Amino acid sequence: SLLLGSMCGLLSGILCLYVMATRLRPGREILSAIKRDQFHIVYQPVVHASDLHIGGVEVLMRWTHPVAGNIPPDAFISFAEGQNLIVPLTCHLFELIAKEAPALQKVLPPGTKLGINISPSHLHAESFRQDIRNLIASLPENYFQVVLELTERDMLNEKQAVKVFDWLHSEGVEIAIDDFGTGHSALIYLERFTLDYLKIDRGFINAIGTETVTSPVLDTVLTLTHRLNLVTVAEGVETQEQATWLRDHGVDFLQGYWISKPLTLAQLIDAHNEPAKY
Ligand code: C2E
Ligand code: CA
Ligand code: CA
Ligand code: CA
């Protein structure tokens, strides 16, 4: 049993080293992936519920890894956050957007909203304001409406949040609360913060059409947002039935596979030349 014990110790040591190595690697790999241009952007259309014409696109990151293939953002964003790499990664994303902006301008109408996901640590980083200023300066003047998508989890400190939101508005940037309904104390924010859009999490949208009665939470959220005059976006709309229900219940914008999957710039250009797609 002594032998067994020391073997276990050795094994767990090896396991520990392995975990450390694999944990450390993604961090270094993210930086080299930036240098090697392995990240790209896809754009998911967000349409007006009333007539399905495009109102915006959500910018989503993709990593094409030479060995692992396509790595979904859920797998590397949290790594980047944990390794203090979310700021360089997001700044790289800003550069990619700026690079594609002239081509985007040709296929998207003026005023199109560019929804960009911002991680909480970036919001609180020293460089945040300068990074946002750089982004705005790199885009065609007065063409796109920048909308930062923040989750409820990001609003840790109320005073700080109010200050940042006021500053963003003074720079002409709008704010959307992402994944609404999945966080805590969500309702408090609606009254206290000046928000522009509320993106209702797809968990609530899923339920439409699958249950005899729709979610009472969704009903409450919609009643409340109308009272507060908030503009709503439904995420993860996958069926016509859901789209119709949402439109009839006063939701302003729709996003989801029923309208369009996220598209590369080339696919967005194709879709523009073949308008029946949305
Ligand atoms: P999110 O902000 O909630 O983005 C929406 C996600 O839902 C996207 O997944 C999109 O592809 C997916 N989606 C859209 N319509 C449908 C639908 O009808 N059905 C289903 N099942 N899914 C749909 P994606 O691109 O894999 O991104 C996952 C998450 O990763 C995003 O969730 C966001 O939190 C994060 N993310 C993506 N890009 C970035 C980025 O540039 N920066 C940061 N900080 N986070 C990002
Ligand atoms: Ca989002
Ligand atoms: Ca979301
Ligand atoms: Ca999400």
Short mmCIF file of C-alpha atoms and ligand atoms in Angstrom, two decimals:
data_model
loop_
_atom_site.label_atom_id
_atom_site.label_comp_id
_atom_site.label_asym_id
_atom_site.label_seq_id
_atom_site.Cartn_x
_atom_site.Cartn_y
_atom_site.Cartn_z
CA SER A 1 0.00 0.00 0.00
CA LEU A 2 3.04 2.22 0.46
CA LEU A 3 3.95 1.52 -3.15
CA LEU A 4 0.40 2.19 -4.21
CA GLY A 5 0.43 5.46 -2.25
CA SER A 6 3.63 6.72 -3.83
CA MET A 7 2.44 5.67 -7.26
CA CYS A 8 -0.72 7.65 -6.67
CA GLY A 9 1.40 10.58 -5.59
CA LEU A 10 3.48 10.30 -8.73
CA LEU A 11 0.42 9.97 -10.91
CA SER A 12 -1.28 12.97 -9.38
CA GLY A 13 1.97 14.89 -9.78
CA ILE A 14 2.03 14.06 -13.46
CA LEU A 15 -1.63 14.90 -13.75
CA CYS A 16 -1.00 18.21 -12.02
CA LEU A 17 1.84 19.06 -14.42
CA TYR A 18 -0.33 18.07 -17.35
CA VAL A 19 -3.19 20.27 -16.15
CA MET A 20 -0.80 23.16 -15.60
CA ALA A 21 0.71 22.76 -19.05
CA THR A 22 -2.63 22.56 -20.83
CA ARG A 23 -3.98 25.41 -18.77
CA LEU A 24 -1.04 27.61 -19.55
CA ARG A 25 -0.90 26.82 -23.22
CA PRO A 26 -4.15 28.42 -24.38
CA GLY A 27 -2.95 31.74 -22.97
CA ARG A 28 0.25 31.72 -24.95
CA GLU A 29 -1.61 30.35 -27.93
CA ILE A 30 -4.08 33.22 -27.93
CA LEU A 31 -1.27 35.76 -28.28
CA SER A 32 0.42 33.83 -31.07
CA ALA A 33 -2.95 33.25 -32.73
CA ILE A 34 -3.45 37.03 -32.82
CA LYS A 35 -0.05 37.41 -34.49
CA ARG A 36 -0.81 34.60 -36.92
CA ASP A 37 -4.18 36.07 -37.84
CA GLN A 38 -6.17 33.00 -36.77
CA PHE A 39 -9.15 34.97 -35.46
CA HIS A 40 -11.91 36.21 -37.68
CA ILE A 41 -15.34 37.74 -37.30
CA VAL A 42 -18.81 36.59 -38.20
CA TYR A 43 -21.83 38.87 -38.23
CA GLN A 44 -25.30 37.78 -37.19
CA PRO A 45 -28.13 39.94 -38.55
CA VAL A 46 -30.57 41.50 -36.09
CA VAL A 47 -33.84 42.45 -37.80
CA HIS A 48 -36.87 44.60 -37.02
CA ALA A 49 -39.66 42.31 -35.83
CA SER A 50 -42.24 44.28 -37.81
CA ASP A 51 -40.89 43.74 -41.35
CA LEU A 52 -37.68 41.73 -40.86
CA HIS A 53 -35.45 44.41 -42.40
CA ILE A 54 -31.96 44.55 -41.01
CA GLY A 55 -31.31 46.88 -38.09
CA GLY A 56 -27.97 45.62 -36.92
CA VAL A 57 -25.42 42.85 -36.77
CA GLU A 58 -23.86 41.21 -33.76
CA VAL A 59 -20.12 40.77 -34.13
CA LEU A 60 -18.98 37.31 -32.99
CA MET A 61 -15.43 36.03 -32.77
CA ARG A 62 -14.15 32.81 -34.33
CA TRP A 63 -10.80 31.07 -33.88
CA THR A 64 -9.54 28.81 -36.62
CA HIS A 65 -6.85 26.79 -34.88
CA PRO A 66 -4.38 25.02 -37.19
CA VAL A 67 -4.67 21.75 -35.22
CA ALA A 68 -7.89 21.93 -33.21
CA GLY A 69 -9.92 23.45 -36.02
CA ASN A 70 -12.77 25.83 -35.25
CA ILE A 71 -12.75 26.71 -31.57
CA PRO A 72 -16.05 28.25 -30.42
CA PRO A 73 -15.88 31.53 -28.46
CA ASP A 74 -17.34 29.98 -25.31
CA ALA A 75 -14.16 27.88 -25.14
CA PHE A 76 -11.57 30.66 -25.50
CA ILE A 77 -13.22 33.86 -24.21
CA SER A 78 -13.23 32.58 -20.63
CA PHE A 79 -9.62 31.46 -21.02
CA ALA A 80 -8.67 34.88 -22.30
CA GLU A 81 -10.49 36.46 -19.37
CA GLY A 82 -8.67 34.23 -16.88
CA GLN A 83 -5.29 34.99 -18.41
CA ASN A 84 -5.67 38.76 -18.61
CA LEU A 85 -5.77 38.50 -22.38
CA ILE A 86 -9.28 39.73 -23.02
CA VAL A 87 -8.13 43.34 -23.55
CA PRO A 88 -5.57 42.51 -26.26
CA LEU A 89 -8.00 40.03 -27.81
CA THR A 90 -10.84 42.57 -27.90
CA CYS A 91 -8.52 45.26 -29.27
CA HIS A 92 -7.53 42.80 -31.97
CA LEU A 93 -11.24 42.29 -32.68
CA PHE A 94 -11.64 46.07 -32.98
CA GLU A 95 -8.86 46.08 -35.59
CA LEU A 96 -10.54 43.29 -37.53
CA ILE A 97 -13.82 45.24 -37.49
CA ALA A 98 -12.04 48.39 -38.70
CA LYS A 99 -10.44 46.41 -41.52
CA GLU A 100 -13.79 45.05 -42.71
CA ALA A 101 -15.77 48.24 -42.07
CA PRO A 102 -15.38 49.76 -45.56
CA ALA A 103 -16.74 46.54 -47.13
CA LEU A 104 -19.50 46.33 -44.50
CA GLN A 105 -20.51 49.88 -45.31
CA LYS A 106 -21.33 48.79 -48.87
CA VAL A 107 -23.78 46.11 -47.79
CA LEU A 108 -25.30 47.55 -44.61
CA PRO A 109 -27.54 50.65 -44.51
CA PRO A 110 -26.42 53.78 -42.63
CA GLY A 111 -27.21 53.65 -38.94
CA THR A 112 -26.80 49.87 -38.80
CA LYS A 113 -26.01 48.86 -35.25
CA LEU A 114 -22.77 47.01 -34.62
CA GLY A 115 -23.26 44.91 -31.50
CA ILE A 116 -19.94 44.14 -29.85
CA ASN A 117 -19.56 41.87 -26.81
CA ILE A 118 -17.45 43.39 -24.05
CA SER A 119 -16.11 41.37 -21.12
CA PRO A 120 -16.43 42.76 -17.59
CA SER A 121 -12.68 42.94 -17.03
CA HIS A 122 -12.31 45.16 -20.09
CA LEU A 123 -15.05 47.48 -18.86
CA HIS A 124 -13.04 48.02 -15.69
CA ALA A 125 -9.63 48.19 -17.37
CA GLU A 126 -7.53 51.34 -17.37
CA SER A 127 -7.44 51.45 -21.17
CA PHE A 128 -11.18 51.02 -21.73
CA ARG A 129 -12.07 54.57 -22.72
CA GLN A 130 -9.08 54.93 -25.02
CA ASP A 131 -9.82 51.54 -26.62
CA ILE A 132 -13.39 52.62 -27.36
CA ARG A 133 -12.22 55.97 -28.72
CA ASN A 134 -9.77 54.15 -30.99
CA LEU A 135 -12.54 51.87 -32.23
CA ILE A 136 -14.83 54.80 -33.06
CA ALA A 137 -12.01 56.67 -34.77
CA SER A 138 -11.24 53.61 -36.91
CA LEU A 139 -14.80 53.31 -38.27
CA PRO A 140 -16.30 55.31 -41.16
CA GLU A 141 -17.52 58.58 -39.65
CA ASN A 142 -21.16 58.67 -38.49
CA TYR A 143 -22.13 55.52 -40.35
CA PHE A 144 -22.51 52.69 -37.88
CA GLN A 145 -24.10 52.85 -34.46
CA VAL A 146 -21.81 51.10 -31.99
CA VAL A 147 -23.68 49.10 -29.34
CA LEU A 148 -21.73 47.47 -26.55
CA GLU A 149 -23.28 44.26 -25.24
CA LEU A 150 -22.74 43.74 -21.53
CA THR A 151 -24.17 41.04 -19.32
CA GLU A 152 -25.86 41.75 -16.02
CA ARG A 153 -22.94 40.13 -14.25
CA ASP A 154 -20.74 43.04 -15.36
CA MET A 155 -22.53 45.70 -13.36
CA LEU A 156 -20.71 45.03 -10.12
CA ASN A 157 -20.47 48.53 -8.81
CA GLU A 158 -23.48 50.70 -9.45
CA LYS A 159 -21.73 54.07 -9.18
CA GLN A 160 -18.98 52.96 -11.54
CA ALA A 161 -21.50 51.58 -14.00
CA VAL A 162 -23.53 54.80 -14.08
CA LYS A 163 -20.34 56.76 -14.78
CA VAL A 164 -19.20 54.46 -17.58
CA PHE A 165 -22.67 54.42 -19.16
CA ASP A 166 -22.88 58.22 -19.12
CA TRP A 167 -19.47 58.43 -20.70
CA LEU A 168 -20.37 55.90 -23.42
CA HIS A 169 -23.53 57.85 -24.25
CA SER A 170 -21.55 61.08 -24.46
CA GLU A 171 -19.33 59.34 -27.05
CA GLY A 172 -22.38 58.24 -29.02
CA VAL A 173 -22.12 54.59 -28.00
CA GLU A 174 -25.24 52.66 -27.01
CA ILE A 175 -25.56 49.92 -24.41
CA ALA A 176 -27.36 46.60 -24.55
CA ILE A 177 -27.86 44.24 -21.66
CA ASP A 178 -27.03 40.78 -22.98
CA ASP A 179 -28.52 37.43 -21.91
CA PHE A 180 -31.19 39.29 -19.97
CA GLY A 181 -32.99 37.18 -17.42
CA THR A 182 -30.10 34.82 -16.65
CA GLY A 183 -28.36 36.95 -14.02
CA HIS A 184 -29.27 38.08 -10.53
CA SER A 185 -31.06 41.22 -9.35
CA ALA A 186 -31.75 41.96 -12.99
CA LEU A 187 -34.76 44.16 -12.51
CA ILE A 188 -32.95 46.71 -10.37
CA TYR A 189 -30.73 47.65 -13.30
CA LEU A 190 -33.61 48.50 -15.53
CA GLU A 191 -34.66 51.41 -13.35
CA ARG A 192 -31.28 52.69 -12.30
CA PHE A 193 -29.29 52.55 -15.51
CA THR A 194 -29.84 54.33 -18.77
CA LEU A 195 -29.88 51.36 -21.10
CA ASP A 196 -30.73 51.33 -24.76
CA TYR A 197 -31.49 47.68 -25.51
CA LEU A 198 -32.39 44.59 -23.62
CA LYS A 199 -31.47 41.28 -25.23
CA ILE A 200 -33.77 38.60 -23.88
CA ASP A 201 -31.87 35.37 -23.38
CA ARG A 202 -32.66 32.58 -25.77
CA GLY A 203 -33.66 30.32 -22.88
CA PHE A 204 -36.92 32.27 -22.67
CA ILE A 205 -37.42 32.30 -26.43
CA ASN A 206 -36.95 28.52 -26.70
CA ALA A 207 -40.04 27.97 -24.58
CA ILE A 208 -42.33 29.75 -27.04
CA GLY A 209 -44.32 27.20 -28.98
CA THR A 210 -43.15 24.22 -26.96
CA GLU A 211 -45.36 24.80 -23.95
CA THR A 212 -49.09 25.30 -23.72
CA VAL A 213 -48.60 28.46 -21.73
CA THR A 214 -45.58 30.71 -22.30
CA SER A 215 -43.21 31.54 -19.50
CA PRO A 216 -44.74 33.89 -16.92
CA VAL A 217 -41.24 35.34 -16.53
CA LEU A 218 -41.14 36.27 -20.20
CA ASP A 219 -44.59 37.88 -19.93
CA THR A 220 -43.43 39.88 -16.92
CA VAL A 221 -40.20 40.94 -18.62
CA LEU A 222 -42.12 42.17 -21.66
CA THR A 223 -44.68 44.09 -19.59
CA LEU A 224 -41.90 45.71 -17.63
CA THR A 225 -39.76 46.66 -20.64
CA HIS A 226 -42.73 48.31 -22.31
CA ARG A 227 -43.48 50.31 -19.20
CA LEU A 228 -39.88 51.45 -19.01
CA ASN A 229 -39.79 52.19 -22.74
CA LEU A 230 -36.87 49.85 -23.33
CA VAL A 231 -36.11 48.51 -26.77
CA THR A 232 -36.09 44.72 -26.77
CA VAL A 233 -34.19 42.16 -28.82
CA ALA A 234 -35.14 38.49 -28.74
CA GLU A 235 -32.13 36.16 -29.04
CA GLY A 236 -32.14 32.64 -30.43
CA VAL A 237 -35.29 32.90 -32.56
CA GLU A 238 -35.41 29.55 -34.33
CA THR A 239 -38.96 29.25 -35.66
CA GLN A 240 -41.53 31.34 -37.51
CA GLU A 241 -43.94 30.65 -34.67
CA GLN A 242 -41.55 32.28 -32.19
CA ALA A 243 -40.99 35.25 -34.50
CA THR A 244 -44.72 35.83 -34.88
CA TRP A 245 -45.40 35.48 -31.17
CA LEU A 246 -42.61 37.93 -30.32
CA ARG A 247 -43.74 40.48 -32.89
CA ASP A 248 -47.32 40.24 -31.61
CA HIS A 249 -46.09 40.78 -28.07
CA GLY A 250 -44.27 43.97 -28.98
CA VAL A 251 -40.66 42.79 -29.14
CA ASP A 252 -38.74 45.22 -31.34
CA PHE A 253 -35.88 43.18 -32.83
CA LEU A 254 -35.26 39.52 -33.61
CA GLN A 255 -32.01 37.57 -33.86
CA GLY A 256 -31.57 33.86 -34.40
CA TYR A 257 -31.11 30.99 -36.81
CA TRP A 258 -34.63 31.45 -38.23
CA ILE A 259 -33.50 34.83 -39.56
CA SER A 260 -29.86 34.04 -40.22
CA LYS A 261 -26.90 32.20 -38.76
CA PRO A 262 -23.78 34.28 -38.14
CA LEU A 263 -22.20 35.10 -41.53
CA THR A 264 -18.69 35.86 -42.68
CA LEU A 265 -18.18 39.13 -44.53
CA ALA A 266 -18.22 37.22 -47.84
CA GLN A 267 -21.51 35.51 -46.91
CA LEU A 268 -22.98 38.83 -45.80
CA ILE A 269 -22.11 40.29 -49.19
CA ASP A 270 -23.76 37.28 -50.91
CA ALA A 271 -26.87 37.67 -48.75
CA HIS A 272 -27.00 41.36 -49.67
CA ASN A 273 -26.90 40.50 -53.37
CA GLU A 274 -29.70 38.00 -52.81
CA PRO A 275 -32.02 40.00 -50.50
CA ALA A 276 -34.66 37.26 -50.14
CA LYS A 277 -32.46 35.76 -47.45
CA TYR A 278 -33.57 38.35 -44.92
P1 C2E B 1 -23.90 35.76 -27.02
O1 C2E B 1 -23.37 37.14 -26.87
O2 C2E B 1 -25.16 35.44 -26.29
O3 C2E B 1 -24.06 35.53 -28.59
C1 C2E B 1 -25.11 34.81 -29.17
C2 C2E B 1 -24.72 33.37 -29.38
O4 C2E B 1 -25.90 32.63 -29.72
C3 C2E B 1 -23.76 33.16 -30.53
O5 C2E B 1 -22.94 32.04 -30.21
C4 C2E B 1 -24.69 32.81 -31.69
O6 C2E B 1 -24.06 32.09 -32.71
C5 C2E B 1 -25.71 31.97 -30.96
N1 C2E B 1 -27.00 31.94 -31.64
C6 C2E B 1 -27.55 32.88 -32.44
N2 C2E B 1 -28.77 32.54 -32.88
C7 C2E B 1 -29.04 31.33 -32.35
C8 C2E B 1 -30.17 30.43 -32.43
O7 C2E B 1 -31.18 30.68 -33.08
N3 C2E B 1 -30.07 29.27 -31.73
C9 C2E B 1 -28.98 28.94 -30.99
N4 C2E B 1 -28.97 27.78 -30.35
N5 C2E B 1 -27.90 29.76 -30.89
C10 C2E B 1 -27.92 30.95 -31.56
P2 C2E B 1 -21.37 32.09 -30.38
O8 C2E B 1 -20.98 32.87 -31.59
O9 C2E B 1 -20.89 30.68 -30.25
O10 C2E B 1 -20.89 32.93 -29.13
C11 C2E B 1 -21.06 32.45 -27.84
C12 C2E B 1 -20.75 33.50 -26.82
O11 C2E B 1 -19.37 33.84 -26.83
C13 C2E B 1 -21.49 34.80 -27.06
O12 C2E B 1 -22.80 34.68 -26.57
C14 C2E B 1 -20.63 35.77 -26.28
O13 C2E B 1 -20.96 35.74 -24.91
C15 C2E B 1 -19.24 35.19 -26.47
N6 C2E B 1 -18.53 35.94 -27.52
C16 C2E B 1 -18.55 35.78 -28.85
N7 C2E B 1 -17.75 36.68 -29.46
C17 C2E B 1 -17.23 37.45 -28.47
C18 C2E B 1 -16.34 38.57 -28.44
O14 C2E B 1 -15.87 39.08 -29.46
N8 C2E B 1 -16.03 39.09 -27.21
C19 C2E B 1 -16.57 38.58 -26.06
N9 C2E B 1 -16.21 39.15 -24.90
N10 C2E B 1 -17.40 37.54 -26.05
C20 C2E B 1 -17.73 36.98 -27.24
CA CA B 2 -24.04 39.16 -27.22
CA CA B 3 -26.75 36.86 -25.64
CA CA B 4 -24.75 33.83 -24.06
#
